[in-house]
C-alpha positions as semicolon CSV with decimal commas, in nm:
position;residue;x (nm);y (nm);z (nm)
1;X;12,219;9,694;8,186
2;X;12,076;9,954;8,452
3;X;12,181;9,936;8,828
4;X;11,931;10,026;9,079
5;X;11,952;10,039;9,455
6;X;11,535;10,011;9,583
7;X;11,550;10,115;9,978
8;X;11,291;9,971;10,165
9;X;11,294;9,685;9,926
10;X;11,051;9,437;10,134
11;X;10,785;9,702;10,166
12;X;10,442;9,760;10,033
13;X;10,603;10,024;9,729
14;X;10,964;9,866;9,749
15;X;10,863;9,536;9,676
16;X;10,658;9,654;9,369
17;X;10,943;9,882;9,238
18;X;11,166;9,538;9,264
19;X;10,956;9,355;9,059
20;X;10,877;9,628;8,797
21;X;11,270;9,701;8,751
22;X;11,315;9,354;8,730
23;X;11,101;9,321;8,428
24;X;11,229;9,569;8,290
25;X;11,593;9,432;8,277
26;X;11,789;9,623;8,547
27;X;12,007;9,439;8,808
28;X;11,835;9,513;9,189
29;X;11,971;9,571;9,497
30;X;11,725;9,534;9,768
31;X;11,829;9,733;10,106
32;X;11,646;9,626;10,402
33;X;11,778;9,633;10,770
34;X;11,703;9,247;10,753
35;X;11,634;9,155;10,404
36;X;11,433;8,915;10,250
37;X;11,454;8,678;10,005
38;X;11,326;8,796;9,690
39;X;11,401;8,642;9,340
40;X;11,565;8,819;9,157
41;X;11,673;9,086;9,417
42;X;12,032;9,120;9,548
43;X;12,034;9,148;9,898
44;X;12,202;9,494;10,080
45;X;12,162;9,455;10,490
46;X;12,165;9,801;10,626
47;X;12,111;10,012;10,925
48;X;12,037;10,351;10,779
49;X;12,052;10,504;11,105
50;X;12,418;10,371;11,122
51;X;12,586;10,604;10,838
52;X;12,921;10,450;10,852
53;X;12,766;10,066;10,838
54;X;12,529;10,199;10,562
55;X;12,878;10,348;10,389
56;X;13,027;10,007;10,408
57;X;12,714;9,785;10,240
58;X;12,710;10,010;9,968
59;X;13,066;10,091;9,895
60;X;13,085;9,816;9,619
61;X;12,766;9,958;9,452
62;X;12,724;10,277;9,246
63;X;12,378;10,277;9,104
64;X;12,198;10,460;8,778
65;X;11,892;10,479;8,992
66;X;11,841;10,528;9,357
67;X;11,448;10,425;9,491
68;X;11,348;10,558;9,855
69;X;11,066;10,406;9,983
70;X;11,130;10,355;10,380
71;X;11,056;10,508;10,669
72;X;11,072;10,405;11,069
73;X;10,770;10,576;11,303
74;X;10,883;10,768;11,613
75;X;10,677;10,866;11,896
76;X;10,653;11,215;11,852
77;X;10,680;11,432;11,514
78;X;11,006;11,617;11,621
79;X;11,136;11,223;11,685
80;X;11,052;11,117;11,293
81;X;11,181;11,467;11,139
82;X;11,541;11,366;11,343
83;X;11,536;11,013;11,267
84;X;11,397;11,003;10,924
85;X;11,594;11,284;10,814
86;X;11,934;11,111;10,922
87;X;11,809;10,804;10,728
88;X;11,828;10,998;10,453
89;X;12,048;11,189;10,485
90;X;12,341;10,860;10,560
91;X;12,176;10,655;10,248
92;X;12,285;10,939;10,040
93;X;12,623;11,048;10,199
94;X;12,684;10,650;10,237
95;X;12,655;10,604;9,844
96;X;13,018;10,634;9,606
97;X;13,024;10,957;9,417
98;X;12,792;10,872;9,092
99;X;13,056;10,756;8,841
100;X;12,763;10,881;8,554
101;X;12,432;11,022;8,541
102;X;12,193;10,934;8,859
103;X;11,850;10,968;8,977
104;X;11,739;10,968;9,307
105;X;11,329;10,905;9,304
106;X;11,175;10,964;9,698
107;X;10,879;10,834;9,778
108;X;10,652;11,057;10,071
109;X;10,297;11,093;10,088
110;X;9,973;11,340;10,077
111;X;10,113;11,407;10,449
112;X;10,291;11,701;10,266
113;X;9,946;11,917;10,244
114;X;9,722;11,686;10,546
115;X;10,059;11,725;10,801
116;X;10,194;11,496;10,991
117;X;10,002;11,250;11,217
118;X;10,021;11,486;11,536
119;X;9,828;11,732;11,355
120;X;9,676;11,526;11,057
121;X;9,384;11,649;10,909
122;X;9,399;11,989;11,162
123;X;9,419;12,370;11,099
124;X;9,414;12,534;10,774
125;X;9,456;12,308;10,478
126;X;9,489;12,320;10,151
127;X;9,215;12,339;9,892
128;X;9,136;11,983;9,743
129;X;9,237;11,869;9,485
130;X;9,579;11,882;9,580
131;X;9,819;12,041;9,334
132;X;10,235;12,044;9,404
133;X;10,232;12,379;9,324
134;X;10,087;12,419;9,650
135;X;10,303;12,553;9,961
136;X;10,438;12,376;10,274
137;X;10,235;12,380;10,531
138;X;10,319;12,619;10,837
139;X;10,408;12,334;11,070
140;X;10,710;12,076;11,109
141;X;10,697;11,795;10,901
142;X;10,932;11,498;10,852
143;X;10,850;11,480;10,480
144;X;11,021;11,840;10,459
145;X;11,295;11,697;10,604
146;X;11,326;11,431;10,385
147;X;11,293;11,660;10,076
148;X;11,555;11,881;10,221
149;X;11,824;11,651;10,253
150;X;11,782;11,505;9,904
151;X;11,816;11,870;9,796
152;X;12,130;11,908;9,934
153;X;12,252;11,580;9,843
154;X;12,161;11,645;9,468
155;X;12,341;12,000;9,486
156;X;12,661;11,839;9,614
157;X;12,654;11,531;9,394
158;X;12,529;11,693;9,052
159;X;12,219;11,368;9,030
160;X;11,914;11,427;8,939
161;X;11,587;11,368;9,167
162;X;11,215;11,307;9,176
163;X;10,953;11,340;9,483
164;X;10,671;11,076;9,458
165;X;10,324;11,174;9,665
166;X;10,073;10,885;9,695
167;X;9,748;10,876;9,817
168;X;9,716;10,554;10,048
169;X;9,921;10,269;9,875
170;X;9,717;9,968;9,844
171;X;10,024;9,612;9,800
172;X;10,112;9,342;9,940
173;X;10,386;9,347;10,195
174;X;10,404;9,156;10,579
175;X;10,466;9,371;10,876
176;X;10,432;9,711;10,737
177;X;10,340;9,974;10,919
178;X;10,039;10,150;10,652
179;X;9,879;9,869;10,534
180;X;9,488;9,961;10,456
181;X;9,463;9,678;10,192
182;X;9,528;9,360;10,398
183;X;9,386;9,567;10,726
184;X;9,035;9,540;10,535
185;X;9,089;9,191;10,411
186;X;9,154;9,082;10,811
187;X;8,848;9,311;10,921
188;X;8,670;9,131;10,692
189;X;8,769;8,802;10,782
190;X;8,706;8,872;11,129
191;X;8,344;8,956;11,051
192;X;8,266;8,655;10,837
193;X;8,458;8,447;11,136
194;X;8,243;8,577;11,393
195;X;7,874;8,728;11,235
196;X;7,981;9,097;11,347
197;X;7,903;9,383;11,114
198;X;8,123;9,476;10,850
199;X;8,067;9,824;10,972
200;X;8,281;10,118;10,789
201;X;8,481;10,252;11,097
202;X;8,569;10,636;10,931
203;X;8,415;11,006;10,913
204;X;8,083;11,086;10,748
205;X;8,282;11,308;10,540
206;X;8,491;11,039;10,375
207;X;8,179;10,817;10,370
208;X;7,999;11,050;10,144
209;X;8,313;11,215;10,016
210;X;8,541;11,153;9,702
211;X;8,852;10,992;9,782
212;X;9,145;10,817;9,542
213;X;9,397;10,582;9,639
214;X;9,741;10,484;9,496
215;X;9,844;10,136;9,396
216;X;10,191;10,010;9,447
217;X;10,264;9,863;9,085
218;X;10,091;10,239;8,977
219;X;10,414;10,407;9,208
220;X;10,627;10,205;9,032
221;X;10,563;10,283;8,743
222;X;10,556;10,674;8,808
223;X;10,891;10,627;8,944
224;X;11,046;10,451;8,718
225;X;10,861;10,677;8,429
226;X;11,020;11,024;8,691
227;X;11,344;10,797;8,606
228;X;11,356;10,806;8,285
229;X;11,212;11,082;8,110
230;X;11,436;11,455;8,124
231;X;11,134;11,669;8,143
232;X;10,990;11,532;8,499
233;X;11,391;11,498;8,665
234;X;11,399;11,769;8,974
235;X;11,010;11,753;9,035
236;X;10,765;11,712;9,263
237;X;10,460;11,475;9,163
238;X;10,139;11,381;9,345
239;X;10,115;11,018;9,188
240;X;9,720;10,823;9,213
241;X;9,502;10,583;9,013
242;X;9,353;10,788;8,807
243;X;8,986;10,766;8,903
244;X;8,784;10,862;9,224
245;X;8,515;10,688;9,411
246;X;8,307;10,719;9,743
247;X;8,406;10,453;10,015
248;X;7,990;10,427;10,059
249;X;8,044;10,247;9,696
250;X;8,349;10,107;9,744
251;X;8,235;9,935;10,090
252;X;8,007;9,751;9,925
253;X;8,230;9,607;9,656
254;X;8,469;9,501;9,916
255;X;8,190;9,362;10,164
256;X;8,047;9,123;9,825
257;X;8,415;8,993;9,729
258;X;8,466;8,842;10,107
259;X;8,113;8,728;10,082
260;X;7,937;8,980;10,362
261;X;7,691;9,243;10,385
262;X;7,767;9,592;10,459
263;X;7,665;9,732;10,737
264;X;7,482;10,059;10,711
265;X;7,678;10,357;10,809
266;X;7,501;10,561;11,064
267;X;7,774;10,884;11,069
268;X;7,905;10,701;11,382
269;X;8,278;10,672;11,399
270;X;8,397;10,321;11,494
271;X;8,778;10,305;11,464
272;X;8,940;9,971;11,367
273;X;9,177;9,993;11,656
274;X;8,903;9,935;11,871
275;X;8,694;9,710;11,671
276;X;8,973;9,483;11,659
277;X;9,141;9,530;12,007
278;X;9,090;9,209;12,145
279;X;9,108;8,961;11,775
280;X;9,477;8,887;11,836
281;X;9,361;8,527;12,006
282;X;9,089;8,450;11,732
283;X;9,324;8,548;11,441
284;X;9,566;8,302;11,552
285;X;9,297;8,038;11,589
286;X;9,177;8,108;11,247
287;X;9,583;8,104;11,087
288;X;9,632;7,778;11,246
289;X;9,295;7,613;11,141
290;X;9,314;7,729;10,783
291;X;9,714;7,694;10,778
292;X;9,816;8,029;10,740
293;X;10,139;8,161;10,680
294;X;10,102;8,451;10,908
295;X;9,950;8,395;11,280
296;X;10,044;8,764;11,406
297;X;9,771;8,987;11,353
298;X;9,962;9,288;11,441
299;X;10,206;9,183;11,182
300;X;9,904;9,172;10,913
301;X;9,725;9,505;11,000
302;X;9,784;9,860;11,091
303;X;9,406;9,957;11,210
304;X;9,598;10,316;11,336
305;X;9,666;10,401;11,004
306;X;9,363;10,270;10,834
307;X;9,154;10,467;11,125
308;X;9,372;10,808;11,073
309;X;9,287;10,780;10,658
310;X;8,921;10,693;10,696
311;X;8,851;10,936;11,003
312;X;8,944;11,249;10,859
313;X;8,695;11,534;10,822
314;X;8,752;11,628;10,474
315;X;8,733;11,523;10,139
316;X;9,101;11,461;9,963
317;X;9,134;11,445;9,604
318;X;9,470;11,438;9,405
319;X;9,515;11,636;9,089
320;X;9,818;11,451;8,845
321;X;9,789;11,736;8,582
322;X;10,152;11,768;8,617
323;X;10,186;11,398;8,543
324;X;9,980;11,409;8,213
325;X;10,150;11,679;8,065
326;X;10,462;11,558;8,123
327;X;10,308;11,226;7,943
328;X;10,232;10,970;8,211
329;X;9,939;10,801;8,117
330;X;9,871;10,490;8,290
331;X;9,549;10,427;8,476
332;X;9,415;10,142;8,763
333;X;9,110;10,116;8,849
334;X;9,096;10,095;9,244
335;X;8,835;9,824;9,324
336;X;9,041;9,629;9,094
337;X;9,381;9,672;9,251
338;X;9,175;9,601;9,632
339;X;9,054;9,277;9,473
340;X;9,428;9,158;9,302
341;X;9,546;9,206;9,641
342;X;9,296;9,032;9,791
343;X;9,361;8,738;9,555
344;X;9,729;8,717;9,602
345;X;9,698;8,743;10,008
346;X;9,456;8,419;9,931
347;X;9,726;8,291;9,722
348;X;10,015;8,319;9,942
349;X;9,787;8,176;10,245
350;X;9,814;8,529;10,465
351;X;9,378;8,530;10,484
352;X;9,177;8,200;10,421
């Protein structure tokens, strides 16, 4: 039986890696600074920020498969290179020695070619579709950092590694900081509560523009595929659906599961964060009518990060040649991962 140690383990991509490995027979540890209870999972409390507490929690565990999928936001990007880096950097130093062979699979983001939120979207970029044989961008970037101290880690240690770049993840997890998925099952809710228009609040240019997304149960799968297959150890993969649609479509689909019309999109840019400024009150009104089991709104949705993905001025597509030829092959449609999230948030009672 496989041993695997998933970081981040009550997040949108941890939480989905849990379950996968689970299925799949391996024994789970779950680190979380306060963990949850998840079946299944075995429970590792851990400030990664603290390396010698993190060196205690996991002193009695020696994994075959390490899964990073946590980060903490900072104010400023030269706060999250410092802090995120470190967070890395003590998991790592914090494990025992591998007593066999390990992998280390990091999970990051199409920040690497966009840049980081102080300059997302900005300066010269990349040519879409995105390809990993593409260069760093001229600019700091706590992904970099991340990247560089699993590097070194893996040149000291002798394990093997794998970088995993979604497109926005769409899961189910409470309190997460990059949550489009339940963000646009609240808007919606919001808008059927209250007759307001379900109005798309992003750019023209991803309006009109192809996009992809990444599920979570697609991630895990790509990771634990990375895991276990030779030819893709010490790589870099972008990792999406599969397929590619235009929000001005997708809108639509998402407006006629909630029941709504669409608004029609005028090029006007109406950010979430404002839209839903002041829908704190009526979102607890509505969670304790309906008996939800979330009455926090802020806890629910991230309108921040769902504004900084929809606002941007260009179209972002994800190649995953490297993927295919390597001999990953699975496939989800998108609208169909939005609506199974949408039915398990109405299963577990988090939207009416």
């Amino acid at each position: 039986m496989k041993t695997a140690l998933v970081v981040g383990a009550s997040g949108i991509v941890g939480s989905a890696t849990a379950r996968l490995l689970l299925e799949q027979g391996w024994t789970v540890h779950g680190l979380a600074r306060r963990p949850q209870d998840q079946a299944g999972v075995r429970p590792v409390a851990a400030d990664l920020q603290d390396g010698a507490g993190t060196a205690e929690a996991l002193r009695a565990i020696n994994p075959d498969a390490v899964f990073i999928s946590t980060w903490l936001r900072q104010d400023s990007e030269a706060e999250n290179i410092r802090v995120n880096s470190a967070m890395v950097r003590n998991l790592l130093d914090g494990l025992p020695r591998p007593a066999g062979p390990r992998h280390v699979a990091l999970v990051t983001g199409l920040k690497h070619y966009l840049g980081p939120f102080e300059a997302y979207g900005k300066g010269v970029l990349p040519d879409t579709p995105f390809r990993e044989t593409q260069d760093r961008l001229h600019i700091e970037n706590f992904y970099y950092a991340q990247e560089d101290e699993l590097f070194a880690a893996a040149a000291r240690d002798g394990f093997t590694w794998s970088v995993h770049r979604p497109h926005t993840v769409i899961g189910l997890a409470v309190g997460n900081a990059m949550n489009m998925g339940t963000t646009l099952a609240v808007y919606a809710t919001l808008c059927r509560e209250t007759g307001r228009p379900f109005t798309f609040p992003g750019s023209a240019a991803q309006w009109s523009g192809l996009t992809d997304m990444t599920d979570a149960g697609q991630l895990a799968r790509h990771m634990l595929w990375a895991t276990e297959t030779e030819g893709a150890h010490n790589e870099a993969f972008n990792v999406v659906n599969g397929d590619v649609f235009r929000w001005r479509w997708m809108w639509g689909r998402i407006a006629a599961w909630f029941g709504i019309e669409a608004a029609p999109f005028d090029g006007t840019v109406r950010p979430l964060e404002q839209q839903m400024a002041h829908d704190a009150g009526l979102w607890h009104e509505i969670a304790i009518r309906e008996g939800l089991a979330e009455r926090d709104l802020a806890r629910l949705a991230s309108p921040w990060h769902t504004d900084a993905d929809l606002g941007r001025p260009i179209e972002v597509v994800t190649d995953m040649s490297k993927s295919r030829r390597l001999g990953f092959t699975a496939y989800q449609p998108t609208d169909d991962a939005f609506f199974a999230l949408f039915e398990r948030l109405r299963t577990e009672r988090l939207i009416p």
